């Protein structure tokens, strides 16, 4: 029998989504360096960034990450389109809020916002640092590329600060539903365990939302 | 008690259909919702108009025939309740009550509030049974089943196939229904022999019927008259994965 798309696509979304959730933990932890006072943050952030750029292991992880994002979006699109087709006529009156959360019903919308964010985020940092597009990145006194200054400059622009801070909201919302849903998709069905996972998802979403939301604001006021 | 029913009228599968309003003024609040519709239909008969088509059988919450989408909820405003168990006291005097058929590509409308749920029958035909010799009933203690296992199987077996899960799901996913049918049998020793083909064939039929993917919004378990837990769907996912890996 051929692979069942109803399950295969969701499994792909869950595996890539949970991998991205792991990545976000590492990403946020490292970015917390930006919260330190300038004298400490500059050498620490730049040497960390150099370490990442020069590690062959990180190179592999980076390609996995690009693949995960593309596959996640691709299968999310397929699932969303199929699911819309399965409900061609909507109800005239539907009090869906009484039986399900808004986030769970709008994962595609939230995901699209995150995708827009990812594209702009990559244009801000990845394109300049890795692709060498735009103004050349200066070096710090230790001879490392001064990635801190790239971040600092970007977050002196209030529009970017607002954009980055606000986009943490759809991210947190997506993660709150996504994390607990992903475990169920992968077949974790113990009821007590699922209640704990639901609580962890909420805490995780808050940490990610607050963490990524606050960093640009703190850097702005440095 | 006076209410206005705003009801979806559709003459046949191909008809475009539209809402029509019917003010009804001599209801009592201890009438069931279906009795109120009966009452309206009697009026329509007297007036020489077409009655509103809707389904029911037992009117005691066990057959699953009476699915109607009422005021934005499957089976009306309460959680875990069939339409036949809904009473007019759940509404206020003067209310307008919007009454729609189940909406899903896989449940085409036959007439008015009646939809074709034979997609469920075709899923059942793919394995919601065990193959066994018929004859005299086997000795009751020949297969020992722990109470906890029997209870869990019964929890899933409680599904009455009303279709509220599909109706309320924004993806029209039939995952809760199919999971209940599969888990009911796969949890019992009698169901084990065919467990892998059952899970694969029934979920494949669910795909062929055009239902959507489960995204765990959780609406189904709230609207399910039997309160069947959404963890059944997660368990179905685990079973499908296991049967894929075991390759049988
Ligand atoms: C940091 C980036 C992201 C992370 C960590 C993430 C995480 C997740 C997780 C864990 C799931 C749950 C999978 C499941 O239920 O099986 C999920 C589902 C989903 N994601 Fe993402 N996601 C991200 C970005 C995106 C993007 C960019 C899009 C689309 C443009 C997207 C669209 C969706 C959709 C449509 C679903 C499935 C719908 C559902 O299960 O209700 N996500 N995501
Ligand atoms: S008529 Fe049988 S369950 Fe409602």
Short mmCIF file of C-alpha atoms and ligand atoms in Angstrom, two decimals:
data_model
loop_
_atom_site.label_atom_id
_atom_site.label_comp_id
_atom_site.label_asym_id
_atom_site.label_seq_id
_atom_site.Cartn_x
_atom_site.Cartn_y
_atom_site.Cartn_z
CA UNK A 1 0.00 0.00 0.00
CA UNK A 2 1.29 3.48 -0.80
CA UNK A 3 2.14 6.03 1.85
CA UNK A 4 -0.95 7.69 3.30
CA UNK A 5 -0.63 11.46 2.68
CA UNK A 6 -2.98 12.25 5.60
CA UNK A 7 -0.33 10.92 7.98
CA UNK A 8 2.95 11.20 6.08
CA UNK A 9 2.67 14.96 5.57
CA UNK A 10 1.74 15.61 9.19
CA UNK A 11 4.62 13.43 10.37
CA UNK A 12 7.03 15.42 8.18
CA UNK A 13 5.67 18.69 9.61
CA UNK A 14 6.03 17.38 13.14
CA UNK A 15 9.60 16.07 12.71
CA UNK A 16 10.85 19.25 11.04
CA UNK A 17 8.85 21.44 13.44
CA UNK A 18 10.24 19.75 16.54
CA UNK A 19 13.76 19.99 15.11
CA UNK A 20 13.19 23.73 14.62
CA UNK A 21 11.94 23.94 18.21
CA UNK A 22 15.25 22.46 19.40
CA UNK A 23 17.15 24.92 17.23
CA UNK A 24 15.22 27.83 18.74
CA UNK A 25 16.41 26.85 22.23
CA UNK A 26 20.06 27.03 21.11
CA UNK A 27 19.44 30.20 19.12
CA UNK A 28 17.78 32.03 22.02
CA UNK A 29 20.36 30.85 24.56
CA UNK A 30 23.18 32.24 22.42
CA UNK A 31 21.34 35.49 21.76
CA UNK A 32 21.05 36.06 25.50
CA UNK A 33 24.71 37.16 25.26
CA UNK A 34 23.27 40.34 23.71
CA UNK A 35 21.63 41.14 27.06
CA UNK A 36 25.06 41.50 28.75
CA UNK A 37 26.76 44.90 29.10
CA UNK A 38 28.52 46.00 25.94
CA UNK A 39 32.12 45.30 27.10
CA UNK A 40 31.25 41.66 27.79
CA UNK A 41 28.77 41.17 24.97
CA UNK A 42 31.00 42.29 22.08
CA UNK A 43 33.91 39.82 22.52
CA UNK A 44 31.63 36.98 23.66
CA UNK A 45 29.12 37.36 20.83
CA UNK A 46 31.73 37.76 18.11
CA UNK A 47 33.88 34.83 19.21
CA UNK A 48 30.75 32.64 19.49
CA UNK A 49 29.72 33.69 16.00
CA UNK A 50 33.20 32.92 14.62
CA UNK A 51 33.11 29.52 16.32
CA UNK A 52 29.83 28.72 14.56
CA UNK A 53 31.01 29.93 11.16
CA UNK A 54 34.20 27.86 11.29
CA UNK A 55 32.77 24.61 12.64
CA UNK A 56 32.19 21.87 10.04
CA UNK A 57 29.58 20.32 12.33
CA UNK A 58 27.61 23.55 12.38
CA UNK A 59 27.80 23.61 8.60
CA UNK A 60 25.92 20.30 8.49
CA UNK A 61 23.42 21.50 11.09
CA UNK A 62 22.90 24.69 9.07
CA UNK A 63 22.00 22.70 5.94
CA UNK A 64 19.65 20.52 8.02
CA UNK A 65 18.06 23.72 9.25
CA UNK A 66 17.49 25.13 5.76
CA UNK A 67 16.05 21.78 4.68
CA UNK A 68 13.81 21.61 7.76
CA UNK A 69 12.36 25.06 7.12
CA UNK A 70 11.72 24.34 3.43
CA UNK A 71 10.19 20.92 4.08
CA UNK A 72 8.10 22.24 6.97
CA UNK A 73 6.67 25.00 4.81
CA UNK A 74 6.19 22.69 1.82
CA UNK A 75 4.24 20.04 3.72
CA UNK A 76 2.37 22.65 5.77
CA UNK A 77 1.17 24.11 2.47
CA UNK A 78 0.06 20.70 1.16
CA UNK A 79 -1.77 19.87 4.39
CA UNK A 80 -3.44 23.27 4.56
CA UNK A 81 -4.62 23.10 0.93
CA UNK A 82 -5.98 19.57 1.29
CA UNK A 83 -7.73 20.48 4.53
CA UNK A 84 -9.39 23.48 2.92
CA UNK A 85 -10.59 21.29 0.08
CA UNK A 86 -12.14 18.90 2.60
CA UNK A 87 -14.31 21.77 3.95
CA UNK A 88 -15.43 23.63 0.81
CA UNK A 89 -18.49 25.26 2.41
CA UNK A 90 -18.11 27.04 5.75
CA UNK A 91 -20.87 27.42 8.33
CA UNK A 92 -22.88 30.65 8.30
CA UNK A 93 -22.50 30.75 12.08
CA UNK A 94 -19.59 28.94 13.74
CA UNK A 95 -18.64 29.39 17.40
CA UNK A 96 -15.36 27.54 16.97
CA UNK A 97 -13.89 29.49 19.88
CA UNK A 98 -16.02 27.39 22.23
CA UNK A 99 -14.29 24.15 21.29
CA UNK A 100 -10.77 25.00 20.12
CA UNK A 101 -8.04 27.62 20.41
CA UNK A 102 -7.55 30.35 17.82
CA UNK A 103 -3.91 29.36 17.28
CA UNK A 104 -4.80 25.74 16.55
CA UNK A 105 -7.18 26.88 13.82
CA UNK A 106 -4.76 29.38 12.27
CA UNK A 107 -1.41 27.62 12.14
CA UNK A 108 -1.09 28.45 8.44
CA UNK A 109 -1.60 32.17 9.05
CA UNK A 110 0.83 32.18 11.98
CA UNK A 111 3.33 30.15 9.97
CA UNK A 112 3.11 32.58 7.04
CA UNK A 113 3.93 35.47 9.39
CA UNK A 114 6.91 33.51 10.71
CA UNK A 115 8.03 32.80 7.14
CA UNK A 116 7.92 36.52 6.29
CA UNK A 117 9.96 37.13 9.42
CA UNK A 118 12.51 34.45 8.51
CA UNK A 119 13.04 35.96 5.04
CA UNK A 120 13.62 39.46 6.44
CA UNK A 121 15.74 38.09 9.28
CA UNK A 122 17.98 36.23 6.84
CA UNK A 123 18.24 39.34 4.67
CA UNK A 124 19.32 41.37 7.73
CA UNK A 125 22.03 39.02 8.98
CA UNK A 126 22.72 35.95 6.90
CA UNK A 127 22.87 37.84 3.58
CA UNK A 128 25.30 40.41 4.97
CA UNK A 129 27.52 38.12 7.06
CA UNK A 130 27.50 34.87 5.07
CA UNK A 131 26.84 36.10 1.53
CA UNK A 132 28.76 39.36 1.90
CA UNK A 133 25.93 41.39 0.39
CA UNK A 134 25.64 45.07 1.28
CA UNK A 135 28.12 46.93 3.44
CA UNK A 136 31.17 44.84 4.50
CA UNK A 137 31.14 43.61 8.10
CA UNK A 138 34.00 45.19 10.15
CA UNK A 139 36.29 43.20 12.47
CA UNK A 140 36.53 43.62 16.24
CA UNK A 141 39.87 44.10 18.15
CA UNK A 142 40.24 40.29 18.45
CA UNK A 143 40.14 39.90 14.69
CA UNK A 144 36.66 38.33 14.70
CA UNK A 145 33.92 39.61 12.37
CA UNK A 146 32.02 42.18 14.41
CA UNK A 147 28.59 40.55 14.18
CA UNK A 148 27.62 42.38 17.36
CA UNK A 149 27.87 45.72 15.56
CA UNK A 150 25.63 44.42 12.75
CA UNK A 151 23.02 43.54 15.36
CA UNK A 152 23.48 46.77 17.26
CA UNK A 153 23.13 48.92 14.13
CA UNK A 154 20.00 47.09 13.02
CA UNK A 155 18.36 47.56 16.39
CA UNK A 156 19.07 51.29 16.48
CA UNK A 157 16.27 51.48 13.91
CA UNK A 158 13.00 51.58 15.86
CA UNK A 159 11.05 50.06 12.94
CA UNK A 160 13.18 46.93 13.02
CA UNK A 161 12.95 46.75 16.81
CA UNK A 162 9.16 46.92 16.60
CA UNK A 163 9.05 44.38 13.78
CA UNK A 164 11.29 41.86 15.58
CA UNK A 165 9.51 42.32 18.90
CA UNK A 166 6.00 42.01 17.43
CA UNK A 167 6.89 38.96 15.35
CA UNK A 168 7.73 37.10 18.55
CA UNK A 169 3.96 36.97 19.20
CA UNK A 170 2.94 34.82 16.21
CA UNK A 171 6.03 32.71 16.86
CA UNK A 172 4.98 32.03 20.45
CA UNK A 173 1.43 31.28 19.36
CA UNK A 174 2.58 28.89 16.65
CA UNK A 175 4.87 27.12 19.10
CA UNK A 176 2.24 26.80 21.81
CA UNK A 177 0.01 24.73 19.57
CA UNK A 178 2.80 23.26 17.44
CA UNK A 179 4.85 21.69 20.21
CA UNK A 180 2.02 19.75 21.83
CA UNK A 181 0.44 18.89 18.49
CA UNK A 182 3.76 17.60 17.17
CA UNK A 183 4.04 15.05 19.97
CA UNK A 184 0.53 13.74 19.27
CA UNK A 185 1.28 13.55 15.55
CA UNK A 186 4.30 11.38 16.33
CA UNK A 187 2.09 9.01 18.31
CA UNK A 188 2.65 10.02 21.91
CA UNK A 189 -0.72 9.21 23.46
CA UNK A 190 -0.33 8.70 27.21
CA UNK A 191 -3.01 11.01 28.65
CA UNK A 192 -1.13 12.12 31.76
CA UNK A 193 1.99 12.69 29.68
CA UNK A 194 0.03 14.76 27.19
CA UNK A 195 -1.17 17.04 29.98
CA UNK A 196 2.43 17.61 31.04
CA UNK A 197 3.46 18.24 27.42
CA UNK A 198 0.65 20.79 27.09
CA UNK A 199 2.02 22.65 30.12
CA UNK A 200 5.59 22.46 28.81
CA UNK A 201 4.40 23.82 25.44
CA UNK A 202 2.85 26.82 27.15
CA UNK A 203 6.00 27.54 29.17
CA UNK A 204 8.21 27.00 26.12
CA UNK A 205 6.08 29.37 24.02
CA UNK A 206 6.23 32.08 26.70
CA UNK A 207 10.02 31.77 27.05
CA UNK A 208 10.56 31.91 23.28
CA UNK A 209 8.10 34.77 22.81
CA UNK A 210 9.45 36.88 25.67
CA UNK A 211 13.08 36.03 24.94
CA UNK A 212 13.09 36.82 21.23
CA UNK A 213 10.74 39.75 21.81
CA UNK A 214 12.80 41.46 24.50
CA UNK A 215 16.31 41.17 23.03
CA UNK A 216 15.81 43.79 20.25
CA UNK A 217 14.25 46.20 22.77
CA UNK A 218 17.14 45.79 25.22
CA UNK A 219 19.71 46.28 22.45
CA UNK A 220 17.84 49.41 21.29
CA UNK A 221 18.22 51.01 24.72
CA UNK A 222 21.92 50.09 25.14
CA UNK B 1 -41.95 30.29 23.95
CA UNK B 2 -41.29 32.00 20.64
CA UNK B 3 -38.19 31.51 18.46
CA UNK B 4 -37.25 32.03 14.84
CA UNK B 5 -35.61 29.10 13.13
CA UNK B 6 -33.28 30.12 10.33
CA UNK B 7 -32.93 26.83 8.48
CA UNK B 8 -30.84 25.72 5.51
CA UNK B 9 -33.22 24.53 2.75
CA UNK B 10 -31.78 22.57 -0.16
CA UNK B 11 -33.99 20.55 -2.43
CA UNK B 12 -31.41 18.00 -3.52
CA UNK B 13 -27.66 17.38 -3.86
CA UNK B 14 -27.41 19.65 -6.93
CA UNK B 15 -29.64 22.47 -5.63
CA UNK B 16 -27.86 25.65 -4.54
CA UNK B 17 -29.77 25.94 -1.29
CA UNK B 18 -30.52 28.93 0.94
CA UNK B 19 -31.57 29.91 4.44
CA UNK B 20 -35.24 30.42 5.20
CA UNK B 21 -36.67 31.92 8.39
CA UNK B 22 -39.55 30.32 10.25
CA UNK B 23 -41.00 32.10 13.29
CA UNK B 24 -42.64 29.58 15.65
CA UNK B 25 -44.56 30.89 18.63
CA UNK B 26 -46.21 28.10 20.60
CA UNK B 27 -43.24 26.09 21.84
CA UNK B 28 -42.57 25.06 25.42
CA UNK B 29 -39.13 25.00 26.92
CA UNK B 30 -39.36 21.31 27.82
CA UNK B 31 -39.78 20.33 24.18
CA UNK B 32 -36.74 18.68 22.68
CA UNK B 33 -35.13 20.45 19.76
CA UNK B 34 -36.33 17.73 17.40
CA UNK B 35 -39.87 18.03 18.76
CA UNK B 36 -39.73 21.74 18.01
CA UNK B 37 -38.75 20.91 14.43
CA UNK B 38 -41.60 18.33 14.29
CA UNK B 39 -43.93 21.06 15.47
CA UNK B 40 -42.72 23.39 12.74
CA UNK B 41 -43.10 20.61 10.16
CA UNK B 42 -46.73 20.01 11.18
CA UNK B 43 -47.38 23.69 10.54
CA UNK B 44 -45.71 23.42 7.14
CA UNK B 45 -47.86 20.39 6.24
CA UNK B 46 -51.03 22.27 7.13
CA UNK B 47 -49.86 25.21 5.05
CA UNK B 48 -49.22 22.86 2.13
CA UNK B 49 -45.47 23.50 2.14
CA UNK B 50 -42.54 21.08 1.91
CA UNK B 51 -41.48 19.80 5.32
CA UNK B 52 -37.90 20.23 6.50
CA UNK B 53 -35.92 17.03 6.04
CA UNK B 54 -33.84 15.99 9.06
CA UNK B 55 -32.64 12.66 10.40
CA UNK B 56 -33.24 10.82 13.66
CA UNK B 57 -33.98 7.34 14.86
CA UNK B 58 -33.72 6.57 18.58
CA UNK B 59 -34.16 10.08 20.01
CA UNK B 60 -32.35 8.83 23.08
CA UNK B 61 -28.75 9.63 22.23
CA UNK B 62 -27.57 6.21 21.08
CA UNK B 63 -28.04 5.85 17.32
CA UNK B 64 -26.08 8.85 16.06
CA UNK B 65 -28.54 9.77 13.30
CA UNK B 66 -29.53 13.25 14.46
CA UNK B 67 -26.52 15.37 13.50
CA UNK B 68 -27.40 19.03 12.93
CA UNK B 69 -25.23 22.17 13.27
CA UNK B 70 -27.15 24.51 15.57
CA UNK B 71 -26.19 28.11 16.34
CA UNK B 72 -22.55 27.61 15.45
CA UNK B 73 -22.00 24.30 17.26
CA UNK B 74 -22.31 20.64 16.26
CA UNK B 75 -25.41 19.27 18.05
CA UNK B 76 -26.11 22.69 19.57
CA UNK B 77 -24.63 24.79 22.36
CA UNK B 78 -23.67 22.05 24.85
CA UNK B 79 -20.51 19.92 24.90
CA UNK B 80 -20.86 16.13 24.60
CA UNK B 81 -24.52 16.00 23.57
CA UNK B 82 -26.55 14.72 20.61
CA UNK B 83 -29.15 16.93 18.95
CA UNK B 84 -31.99 14.72 20.18
CA UNK B 85 -30.91 15.33 23.79
CA UNK B 86 -31.01 19.11 23.32
CA UNK B 87 -34.04 20.91 24.74
CA UNK B 88 -35.60 24.26 23.96
CA UNK B 89 -34.78 25.45 27.50
CA UNK B 90 -31.21 25.86 26.22
CA UNK B 91 -32.48 28.85 24.19
CA UNK B 92 -34.10 32.10 25.19
CA UNK B 93 -37.52 33.37 24.26
CA UNK B 94 -37.20 35.43 21.09
CA UNK B 95 -33.93 33.79 19.96
CA UNK B 96 -33.06 33.29 16.32
CA UNK B 97 -31.65 29.77 15.96
CA UNK B 98 -29.47 29.11 12.91
CA UNK B 99 -29.79 25.51 11.76
CA UNK B 100 -27.34 24.08 9.20
CA UNK B 101 -26.48 20.63 7.87
CA UNK B 102 -23.07 19.04 8.58
CA UNK B 103 -20.58 20.68 6.21
CA UNK B 104 -17.83 18.51 4.70
CA UNK B 105 -16.84 17.55 1.16
CA UNK B 106 -17.11 13.90 2.18
CA UNK B 107 -20.65 14.35 3.56
CA UNK B 108 -22.64 15.60 0.53
CA UNK B 109 -26.06 17.07 1.30
CA UNK B 110 -29.01 14.88 0.29
CA UNK B 111 -31.77 17.29 1.25
CA UNK B 112 -32.09 20.18 3.72
CA UNK B 113 -30.38 18.98 6.92
CA UNK B 114 -29.77 15.40 5.78
CA UNK B 115 -26.25 14.49 4.66
CA UNK B 116 -24.81 11.30 3.18
CA UNK B 117 -22.47 9.76 5.78
CA UNK B 118 -21.85 6.52 3.88
CA UNK B 119 -18.13 7.42 3.80
CA UNK B 120 -18.12 6.24 7.44
CA UNK B 121 -19.70 2.93 6.39
CA UNK B 122 -17.00 2.41 3.76
CA UNK B 123 -14.28 3.04 6.37
CA UNK B 124 -15.94 0.50 8.67
CA UNK B 125 -16.13 -2.04 5.85
CA UNK B 126 -12.33 -1.92 5.57
CA UNK B 127 -11.74 -3.53 8.94
CA UNK B 128 -13.93 -2.48 11.86
CA UNK B 129 -14.78 -6.14 12.51
CA UNK B 130 -12.95 -9.37 13.31
CA UNK B 131 -12.93 -12.37 10.99
CA UNK B 132 -14.17 -15.38 12.92
CA UNK B 133 -16.22 -18.53 12.51
CA UNK B 134 -19.86 -18.08 13.33
CA UNK B 135 -21.67 -20.68 15.38
CA UNK B 136 -22.58 -21.02 19.01
CA UNK B 137 -21.27 -18.27 21.26
CA UNK B 138 -17.80 -19.12 22.60
CA UNK B 139 -17.33 -19.87 26.30
CA UNK B 140 -17.21 -16.49 28.07
CA UNK B 141 -13.96 -17.16 29.95
CA UNK B 142 -12.06 -18.68 27.04
CA UNK B 143 -10.30 -15.34 26.46
CA UNK B 144 -9.49 -13.50 29.67
CA UNK B 145 -9.49 -9.71 29.36
CA UNK B 146 -8.39 -7.49 32.25
CA UNK B 147 -11.11 -5.05 33.32
CA UNK B 148 -8.86 -2.05 32.57
CA UNK B 149 -8.38 -3.25 28.98
CA UNK B 150 -12.08 -3.93 28.51
CA UNK B 151 -12.89 -0.46 29.86
CA UNK B 152 -10.45 1.22 27.48
CA UNK B 153 -11.88 -0.72 24.54
CA UNK B 154 -15.40 0.28 25.62
CA UNK B 155 -14.39 3.95 25.81
CA UNK B 156 -13.57 3.81 22.09
CA UNK B 157 -16.50 1.52 21.23
CA UNK B 158 -18.87 4.19 22.58
CA UNK B 159 -18.58 6.05 19.23
CA UNK B 160 -22.05 6.26 17.67
CA UNK B 161 -20.80 7.48 14.27
CA UNK B 162 -22.83 10.69 14.36
CA UNK B 163 -20.24 12.63 12.36
CA UNK B 164 -19.99 15.60 14.75
CA UNK B 165 -16.18 15.21 14.73
CA UNK B 166 -16.05 15.70 10.96
CA UNK B 167 -18.70 18.42 11.07
CA UNK B 168 -16.92 20.55 13.66
CA UNK B 169 -13.36 19.94 12.40
CA UNK B 170 -12.11 22.79 10.26
CA UNK B 171 -10.24 20.15 8.22
CA UNK B 172 -13.22 17.76 8.02
CA UNK B 173 -10.91 15.13 9.45
CA UNK B 174 -12.46 11.77 10.26
CA UNK B 175 -9.53 10.86 12.49
CA UNK B 176 -11.49 10.67 15.76
CA UNK B 177 -14.14 8.38 14.27
CA UNK B 178 -11.60 6.13 12.55
CA UNK B 179 -9.34 6.06 15.62
CA UNK B 180 -12.27 5.05 17.84
CA UNK B 181 -13.20 2.18 15.53
CA UNK B 182 -9.60 0.97 15.24
CA UNK B 183 -8.62 1.36 18.90
CA UNK B 184 -11.78 -0.38 20.06
CA UNK B 185 -10.74 -3.61 18.32
CA UNK B 186 -6.96 -3.28 18.47
CA UNK B 187 -7.07 -2.93 22.26
CA UNK B 188 -8.79 -6.31 22.62
CA UNK B 189 -7.16 -9.73 22.18
CA UNK B 190 -9.78 -10.63 19.57
CA UNK B 191 -8.70 -7.72 17.41
CA UNK B 192 -4.95 -8.35 17.56
CA UNK B 193 -4.75 -10.89 14.70
CA UNK B 194 -5.79 -8.31 12.10
CA UNK B 195 -4.50 -5.18 13.85
CA UNK B 196 -1.96 -4.11 11.22
CA UNK B 197 -4.12 -4.54 8.14
CA UNK B 198 -7.02 -2.95 10.00
CA UNK B 199 -5.13 0.24 10.80
CA UNK B 200 -3.62 0.54 7.32
CA UNK B 201 -6.76 -0.23 5.33
CA UNK B 202 -9.14 1.89 7.38
CA UNK B 203 -6.88 4.94 7.36
CA UNK B 204 -6.31 4.49 3.63
CA UNK B 205 -10.06 4.49 3.04
CA UNK B 206 -10.29 7.65 5.14
CA UNK B 207 -7.81 9.22 2.71
CA UNK B 208 -9.71 7.99 -0.38
CA UNK B 209 -12.95 9.46 0.96
CA UNK B 210 -11.40 12.94 0.88
CA UNK B 211 -11.33 13.74 4.60
CA UNK B 212 -8.62 16.15 5.80
CA UNK B 213 -5.59 15.70 8.07
CA UNK B 214 -5.92 15.99 11.84
CA UNK B 215 -4.19 19.11 13.19
CA UNK B 216 -5.28 18.53 16.80
CA UNK B 217 -7.47 21.58 17.24
CA UNK B 218 -9.39 19.44 19.73
CA UNK B 219 -12.83 20.55 18.57
CA UNK B 220 -13.90 16.94 17.90
CA UNK B 221 -13.50 15.70 21.47
CA UNK B 222 -15.56 18.63 22.77
CA UNK B 223 -18.45 18.03 20.36
CA UNK B 224 -18.34 14.22 20.57
CA UNK B 225 -21.53 13.11 22.38
CA UNK B 226 -19.55 10.25 23.90
CA UNK B 227 -16.60 12.40 24.96
CA UNK B 228 -14.11 10.21 23.10
CA UNK B 229 -10.65 11.60 23.87
CA UNK B 230 -8.44 13.06 21.16
CA UNK B 231 -5.61 10.96 22.58
CA UNK B 232 -7.25 8.19 20.53
CA UNK B 233 -5.96 9.94 17.41
CA UNK B 234 -2.44 10.10 18.82
CA UNK B 235 -2.77 6.38 19.59
CA UNK B 236 -3.92 5.77 16.02
CA UNK B 237 -0.80 7.59 14.77
CA UNK B 238 1.34 5.32 16.97
CA UNK B 239 -0.44 2.21 15.68
CA UNK B 240 -0.03 3.25 12.06
CA UNK B 241 3.66 3.95 12.61
CA UNK B 242 4.07 0.57 14.31
CA UNK B 243 2.34 -1.29 11.51
CA UNK B 244 4.51 0.51 8.94
CA UNK B 245 7.69 -0.37 10.83
CA UNK B 246 6.66 -3.98 11.42
CA UNK B 247 5.95 -4.17 7.70
CA UNK B 248 3.10 -6.61 8.15
C1 LIG C 1 10.77 28.76 13.71
C2 LIG C 1 10.01 28.23 12.83
C3 LIG C 1 8.95 27.18 13.06
C4 LIG C 1 8.81 26.26 14.06
C5 LIG C 1 9.73 26.02 15.24
C6 LIG C 1 7.60 25.51 13.80
C7 LIG C 1 7.12 24.47 14.57
C8 LIG C 1 5.99 23.73 14.27
C9 LIG C 1 5.56 22.55 14.96
C10 LIG C 1 6.29 21.88 16.12
C11 LIG C 1 4.41 22.13 14.38
C12 LIG C 1 3.53 20.96 14.83
C13 LIG C 1 3.55 19.80 13.92
C14 LIG C 1 2.37 18.89 14.15
O1 LIG C 1 1.32 19.29 14.61
O2 LIG C 1 2.50 17.73 13.82
C15 LIG C 1 4.11 23.03 13.33
C16 LIG C 1 3.00 22.92 12.50
C17 LIG C 1 2.75 23.75 11.44
N1 LIG C 1 3.54 24.77 11.00
FE1 LIG C 1 5.25 25.39 11.82
N2 LIG C 1 7.01 26.00 12.67
C18 LIG C 1 7.82 27.01 12.18
C19 LIG C 1 7.64 27.75 11.03
C20 LIG C 1 6.55 27.61 10.17
C21 LIG C 1 6.42 28.29 8.93
C22 LIG C 1 7.42 29.28 8.35
C23 LIG C 1 5.21 27.90 8.40
C24 LIG C 1 4.51 28.24 7.13
C25 LIG C 1 4.69 29.17 6.30
C26 LIG C 1 4.62 26.96 9.32
C27 LIG C 1 3.38 26.39 9.15
C28 LIG C 1 2.90 25.36 9.92
C29 LIG C 1 1.64 24.69 9.70
C30 LIG C 1 0.59 25.04 8.63
C31 LIG C 1 1.57 23.66 10.64
C32 LIG C 1 0.58 22.54 10.73
C33 LIG C 1 -0.74 22.85 11.11
C34 LIG C 1 -1.17 22.18 12.35
O3 LIG C 1 -0.59 21.19 12.81
O4 LIG C 1 -2.16 22.68 12.87
N3 LIG C 1 5.46 26.80 10.38
N4 LIG C 1 5.09 24.00 13.28
S1 LIG C 2 -31.73 10.31 17.29
FE1 LIG C 2 -30.47 8.68 17.93
S2 LIG C 2 -28.79 9.74 18.81
FE2 LIG C 2 -30.13 11.36 18.36
#
